[in-house]
Amino acid sequence: MKFKNRYFLLSLALMVFAAFKLSAQDYYVSALSGNDTNSGSENAPFATINKGVAAVNAGGTVYVMNGTYTNQNYGTALAHSSDGSLSVNMSNPPAVTINKSGTEGNYITIRNYPNHSPKIIFDGKGGILISGPQSYVIIEGFEVQGPAANITYDMAITDRDWKIKCHVEGLNYNHNYFSGFGIWGGFSQNFLHHHIIIRNNIVHHTTGSGIRFNDSDHITIENNTVYNTTWWTSNASSAIVFAEAIARSDQDNGDDIKMIMRGNTVYNNWNRILFYKTNEPPNSGNDNPTYGTAAFTQIWDGQGLYVTRSDDSYNGTFLFENNLCVNNGKNGINFDHSVAASGLMRNNTIYYNGVHEIIQDLSVAEGNTAHRGQKVGGLKANKVKNITVLNNIVMTRDNNFSALELPNIYGSIKVATNNIFVNGTVAYPGNQVPANQINVDPLFVSAPTLNDDATSIAGWAGYLDGTDFSLQQNSPAINRGLQSNTPTIDILGNPRPIVQDNSDVLSSSSFEAAADGWYNFGNITVAQSTETAKTGSKSLKTSGRSANYHSPKINLNDLLNVGETYTFYVWVKLAEGSGSVQLVVKSTVNATTETAEDEITYINLASETATANGWVQLKDDYTHTQNDQSFLYVKGPEESNGEFVDYFIDDFSLVTQGTGEVDFTDAGNVVDIGAYEYQAGLSASDNPMQAKAVYAYPNPTKNMLTLINVTDEESIGVYDVLGRKQTIQQQRNPNRLKLNVSNLKRGLYFINVSNSNGDTKAIRFIKK
């Protein structure tokens, strides 16, 4: 009996080992040379991606080689037409279905084979579906194309009419041809997806959203290009969408960042067909009784990045960072109807969105009915708990569109600082200066102008060709971001400035780049000044005082936790004379009834005598007591001889108790505003790592890519996302290197620039 047990245990161990070995096995797919009866090895690949998915296990990868991969019955779809002809195959299945999960630390990966650019084309439900409760999956390196280029307005509006007829008469409407997604999952509250990564894909001409996840948690969508989507659906879609987010578990329902959209380029996504709903979606928050009915006449959708209708108990934070959103129908980024969730929008470039009205003008010129909508074109958060908007560039076409909307923020955090807003209306606190820059040209290298707007629908096709949204060397966005809360890299993979370990630093500024969230308390001027500085060349000056309390202030609610103790450090200097200066915290507890009054308290902290002869430091500990409204201000000297003296503050630090102040000796290199970190051109004498000076444009590009600041001593190599070197033609000119990338497939590539010291700089670019 003991022998049998030992034999059973040995057999079990062997089976577990075999299962482990199988889980790490990779499979290969080729539409050009594969066969599904093959073994799936690199030399004997499968023919279909679905076969590779069926074979792979947790920890394994399905490598997909060059070729075109389509859904079953592809090419047989035939839509209704206005002449009464019936439709055929309007609900073809997805091209790829992923119906299994990886495990924590052992993702299932479906990706392009090194140096290959596989293409998925569909004419039904979509390109890649993650079905069921699948999790721990990575999808990357594909081009996914829908049928939108072959659809006309007449076809789409006729299909909407058919949808209405089916709903009213109880007929079966199943025309996914007009709502197909590129890459998607969800749509069942009986289960959810979690820990899924969608990256480095190009998705275009889908009738529905390019990338969308419903009923999900822990989803990352990064470094994708999504364009020309959502044109023809009557399902109110947007380019990249998180909808109905739901927590993975009660234990995993904190306010940490779990849902991420970053590094994506999203453009030319708009709706042309009116929404029609057959049922009210969960958590819609819709209070317009005609919205989505046959009688409704406006289009309210076609956003670039969109988060909506999260579960009422979902507490997670949605992160939007380093995205480029251009020429989408409505807002570049919209976050709404997620009452318990928070949003962080940082370092995005949002340009000329809200194109919907122009599209409708052109559609009317083509003989179609006008479907007007909302004049929004920037960033929006509505009916959410908390929102933080920082380090973004938002530029609308004109002042008829909103650049920032922040209505119905239910929590204590409503922050908008260190942004640049050009044109359009800007909601509080984004309209506060100098915390934000208003109507200041960000000086992009090469951005479209109003003269580049198309005069026909087809004319928008090349709208981003030759554009470059990185910054000119004199851009006001350079070194002007909020340094204490930034991404580590930009949209191209270039590093952001490295700051000291800031795990204990809640906020800091030497005011070299911006006011960093400080603004006026009272009708005064608070602005950067070069008159004097503790370190660097700038400080923050308060002038025009007419009352004792007139001071510079910074909000605390987005920075501090109730019950915890912190330390403030700030240096103060007067413009003339001498007088008392003091740190003060003002707190307001909102009244709980309409008849009650707000409770206001002042907490007086450290005070010192300041002069015009040198800098004095104010330092004190503070325990945060409540989170309705609190701010810190540096109170200046009282009136003297009928005047209130101007004064300066510098080198501010807010840290956890017991932590020293920030070292500001190298305060000039601060993160830039927007999705692109400026890449300065330096000579070898300025910086021995010459490769860091190299800059590539235009990006994205179709044919030619130019590198500037490349010396004859430097060598370059172009690699795909899996590190395989590409063969391209090069032409050297003084301080320039032109690369002909026309032979490359669409996708993401890296240029490695190396110098004689062995230093290497990786520059990311997208081949269109």
Tab-separated table of C-alpha atoms in Angstrom, residues 245-451:
chain	number	residue	atom	x	y	z
A	245	ALA	CA	-16.044	48.560	-14.460
A	246	ILE	CA	-16.588	46.264	-11.520
A	247	ALA	CA	-14.222	45.296	-8.729
A	248	ARG	CA	-12.562	41.911	-8.961
A	249	SER	CA	-13.451	41.307	-5.306
A	250	ASP	CA	-14.419	43.189	-2.170
A	251	GLN	CA	-10.829	42.778	-0.972
A	252	ASP	CA	-9.520	44.314	-4.208
A	253	ASN	CA	-11.693	47.412	-4.249
A	254	GLY	CA	-9.436	50.167	-2.985
A	255	ASP	CA	-8.767	53.513	-4.623
A	256	ASP	CA	-5.467	52.487	-6.218
A	257	ILE	CA	-4.864	52.771	-9.974
A	258	LYS	CA	-6.224	49.682	-11.703
A	259	MET	CA	-7.642	50.810	-15.057
A	260	ILE	CA	-5.068	52.414	-17.362
A	261	MET	CA	-5.135	54.151	-20.755
A	262	ARG	CA	-1.666	55.464	-21.630
A	263	GLY	CA	0.574	56.193	-24.559
A	264	ASN	CA	-2.239	55.831	-27.108
A	265	THR	CA	-2.602	57.887	-30.292
A	266	VAL	CA	-6.317	58.318	-30.984
A	267	TYR	CA	-7.641	60.381	-33.880
A	268	ASN	CA	-10.472	60.819	-36.415
A	269	ASN	CA	-12.972	58.844	-34.336
A	270	TRP	CA	-16.496	60.229	-34.503
A	271	ASN	CA	-20.151	59.166	-34.714
A	272	ARG	CA	-22.211	59.954	-37.806
A	273	ILE	CA	-25.313	57.928	-36.952
A	274	LEU	CA	-27.827	58.663	-34.185
A	275	PHE	CA	-27.836	56.405	-31.126
A	276	TYR	CA	-30.792	54.051	-30.735
A	277	LYS	CA	-31.111	51.980	-27.574
A	278	THR	CA	-33.137	48.822	-27.262
A	279	ASN	CA	-32.732	48.867	-23.462
A	280	GLU	CA	-31.331	51.182	-20.789
A	281	PRO	CA	-27.724	50.245	-19.958
A	282	PRO	CA	-26.693	49.851	-16.295
A	283	ASN	CA	-25.724	53.008	-14.404
A	284	SER	CA	-26.472	55.181	-17.410
A	285	GLY	CA	-27.405	58.207	-15.331
A	286	ASN	CA	-29.459	59.404	-18.283
A	287	ASP	CA	-32.168	61.850	-17.328
A	288	ASN	CA	-33.236	62.777	-20.862
A	289	PRO	CA	-36.342	60.724	-21.717
A	290	THR	CA	-35.793	60.997	-25.466
A	291	TYR	CA	-32.057	60.154	-25.530
A	292	GLY	CA	-31.499	57.050	-27.611
A	293	THR	CA	-35.076	56.952	-28.904
A	294	ALA	CA	-36.211	57.158	-32.501
A	295	ALA	CA	-37.179	60.783	-31.898
A	296	PHE	CA	-33.772	61.910	-30.669
A	297	THR	CA	-31.935	64.159	-33.132
A	298	GLN	CA	-28.496	64.735	-31.581
A	299	ILE	CA	-25.251	62.788	-31.426
A	300	TRP	CA	-23.604	62.838	-28.002
A	301	ASP	CA	-20.818	60.313	-28.505
A	302	GLY	CA	-17.625	59.764	-30.453
A	303	GLN	CA	-15.083	60.458	-27.694
A	304	GLY	CA	-11.402	59.654	-27.967
A	305	LEU	CA	-10.881	57.950	-24.581
A	306	TYR	CA	-14.039	57.215	-22.612
A	307	VAL	CA	-14.788	55.743	-19.174
A	308	THR	CA	-18.442	55.456	-18.216
A	309	ARG	CA	-21.028	53.736	-16.055
A	310	SER	CA	-18.697	52.058	-13.571
A	311	ASP	CA	-20.398	50.006	-10.888
A	312	ASP	CA	-21.714	52.272	-8.125
A	313	SER	CA	-19.437	50.543	-5.617
A	314	TYR	CA	-16.292	50.563	-7.782
A	315	ASN	CA	-13.650	52.579	-5.883
A	316	GLY	CA	-10.669	52.236	-8.211
A	317	THR	CA	-8.772	55.053	-9.924
A	318	PHE	CA	-8.660	55.400	-13.715
A	319	LEU	CA	-5.334	56.649	-15.106
A	320	PHE	CA	-5.128	58.552	-18.401
A	321	GLU	CA	-1.524	59.525	-19.197
A	322	ASN	CA	0.728	60.308	-22.159
A	323	ASN	CA	-2.114	60.015	-24.680
A	324	LEU	CA	-2.378	62.017	-27.904
A	325	CYS	CA	-6.038	62.636	-28.811
A	326	VAL	CA	-6.644	64.594	-32.016
A	327	ASN	CA	-9.714	65.414	-34.095
A	328	ASN	CA	-12.155	63.098	-32.370
A	329	GLY	CA	-15.863	63.833	-32.516
A	330	LYS	CA	-16.328	64.948	-28.923
A	331	ASN	CA	-13.890	65.211	-26.032
A	332	GLY	CA	-10.381	63.886	-26.203
A	333	ILE	CA	-10.959	62.252	-22.788
A	334	ASN	CA	-14.302	61.839	-21.000
A	335	PHE	CA	-14.760	60.214	-17.558
A	336	ASP	CA	-18.343	60.055	-16.311
A	337	HIS	CA	-21.079	58.259	-14.362
A	338	SER	CA	-18.686	56.473	-12.004
A	339	VAL	CA	-19.839	57.863	-8.688
A	340	ALA	CA	-17.403	56.013	-6.381
A	341	ALA	CA	-14.382	56.052	-8.700
A	342	SER	CA	-11.584	58.594	-9.188
A	343	GLY	CA	-9.671	59.803	-12.218
A	344	LEU	CA	-6.113	60.993	-12.822
A	345	MET	CA	-5.553	62.756	-16.153
A	346	ARG	CA	-1.901	63.697	-16.536
A	347	ASN	CA	0.499	64.580	-19.327
A	348	ASN	CA	-1.949	64.173	-22.197
A	349	THR	CA	-1.964	66.238	-25.388
A	350	ILE	CA	-5.547	66.970	-26.458
A	351	TYR	CA	-5.769	68.831	-29.758
A	352	TYR	CA	-8.613	70.024	-31.971
A	353	ASN	CA	-11.194	67.542	-30.753
A	354	GLY	CA	-14.909	68.344	-30.999
A	355	VAL	CA	-14.797	67.929	-34.778
A	356	HIS	CA	-18.355	66.580	-34.716
A	357	GLU	CA	-19.968	69.831	-35.801
A	358	ILE	CA	-17.598	70.146	-38.765
A	359	ILE	CA	-18.317	66.557	-39.774
A	360	GLN	CA	-22.036	67.321	-39.676
A	361	ASP	CA	-21.511	70.367	-41.891
A	362	LEU	CA	-19.747	68.182	-44.443
A	363	SER	CA	-22.371	65.461	-44.129
A	364	VAL	CA	-25.131	67.977	-44.843
A	365	ALA	CA	-23.169	69.136	-47.891
A	366	GLU	CA	-23.281	65.520	-49.086
A	367	GLY	CA	-27.086	65.571	-48.834
A	368	ASN	CA	-27.556	63.960	-45.407
A	369	THR	CA	-29.596	65.115	-42.409
A	370	ALA	CA	-27.739	67.120	-39.773
A	371	HIS	CA	-27.323	65.505	-36.333
A	372	ARG	CA	-25.896	68.160	-34.053
A	373	GLY	CA	-24.516	67.526	-30.591
A	374	GLN	CA	-22.656	68.995	-27.644
A	375	LYS	CA	-19.852	71.484	-28.202
A	376	VAL	CA	-17.190	69.748	-26.178
A	377	GLY	CA	-13.647	69.127	-27.256
A	378	GLY	CA	-11.218	68.743	-24.376
A	379	LEU	CA	-11.198	66.984	-21.002
A	380	LYS	CA	-14.344	66.197	-19.046
A	381	ALA	CA	-15.212	64.523	-15.748
A	382	ASN	CA	-18.838	64.328	-14.624
A	383	LYS	CA	-20.621	62.434	-11.837
A	384	VAL	CA	-17.461	60.894	-10.402
A	385	LYS	CA	-15.937	60.906	-6.925
A	386	ASN	CA	-12.563	62.630	-7.408
A	387	ILE	CA	-10.654	64.104	-10.352
A	388	THR	CA	-7.082	65.326	-10.730
A	389	VAL	CA	-6.081	67.045	-13.990
A	390	LEU	CA	-2.430	68.028	-14.279
A	391	ASN	CA	0.328	68.579	-16.845
A	392	ASN	CA	-2.036	68.402	-19.844
A	393	ILE	CA	-2.096	70.486	-23.018
A	394	VAL	CA	-5.657	71.065	-24.244
A	395	MET	CA	-6.252	73.084	-27.395
A	396	THR	CA	-9.651	73.476	-29.044
A	397	ARG	CA	-10.435	75.000	-32.427
A	398	ASP	CA	-12.267	78.023	-31.027
A	399	ASN	CA	-13.997	79.397	-27.969
A	400	ASN	CA	-17.303	77.705	-28.791
A	401	PHE	CA	-16.018	74.432	-27.343
A	402	SER	CA	-15.160	73.457	-23.781
A	403	ALA	CA	-11.516	72.736	-23.014
A	404	LEU	CA	-12.236	71.538	-19.473
A	405	GLU	CA	-15.529	70.521	-17.839
A	406	LEU	CA	-15.680	69.295	-14.220
A	407	PRO	CA	-19.348	69.251	-13.108
A	408	ASN	CA	-20.684	66.969	-10.379
A	409	ILE	CA	-17.504	65.921	-8.576
A	410	TYR	CA	-18.810	64.253	-5.429
A	411	GLY	CA	-15.620	63.718	-3.423
A	412	SER	CA	-13.145	66.115	-1.840
A	413	ILE	CA	-10.602	66.147	-4.675
A	414	LYS	CA	-11.133	68.473	-7.625
A	415	VAL	CA	-7.731	69.582	-8.876
A	416	ALA	CA	-6.625	71.122	-12.165
A	417	THR	CA	-3.097	72.517	-12.120
A	418	ASN	CA	-0.020	72.957	-14.329
A	419	ASN	CA	-2.080	72.606	-17.499
A	420	ILE	CA	-2.087	74.660	-20.699
A	421	PHE	CA	-5.554	75.485	-22.053
A	422	VAL	CA	-5.854	77.211	-25.415
A	423	ASN	CA	-9.283	78.405	-26.609
A	424	GLY	CA	-12.525	77.059	-25.227
A	425	THR	CA	-14.130	77.424	-21.839
A	426	VAL	CA	-12.194	76.215	-18.794
A	427	ALA	CA	-13.927	75.113	-15.597
A	428	TYR	CA	-12.713	75.938	-12.100
A	429	PRO	CA	-10.033	75.313	-10.893
A	430	GLY	CA	-8.467	74.962	-14.328
A	431	ASN	CA	-9.160	78.636	-15.005
A	432	GLN	CA	-6.912	79.692	-12.133
A	433	VAL	CA	-3.620	81.353	-13.060
A	434	PRO	CA	-0.692	81.096	-12.608
A	435	ALA	CA	-1.476	77.530	-11.543
A	436	ASN	CA	-2.515	76.981	-15.186
A	437	GLN	CA	-1.569	78.751	-18.395
A	438	ILE	CA	-4.551	80.084	-20.358
A	439	ASN	CA	-4.417	80.871	-24.102
A	440	VAL	CA	-0.648	80.429	-24.256
A	441	ASP	CA	0.584	78.787	-27.464
A	442	PRO	CA	2.311	75.499	-26.510
A	443	LEU	CA	4.493	75.741	-29.648
A	444	PHE	CA	4.295	72.257	-31.120
A	445	VAL	CA	6.869	71.325	-33.751
A	446	SER	CA	4.241	70.752	-36.451
A	447	ALA	CA	0.535	70.671	-35.588
A	448	PRO	CA	-2.445	71.125	-37.931
A	449	THR	CA	-3.994	74.573	-38.208
A	450	LEU	CA	-7.536	75.605	-39.017
A	451	ASN	CA	-6.466	75.853	-42.645
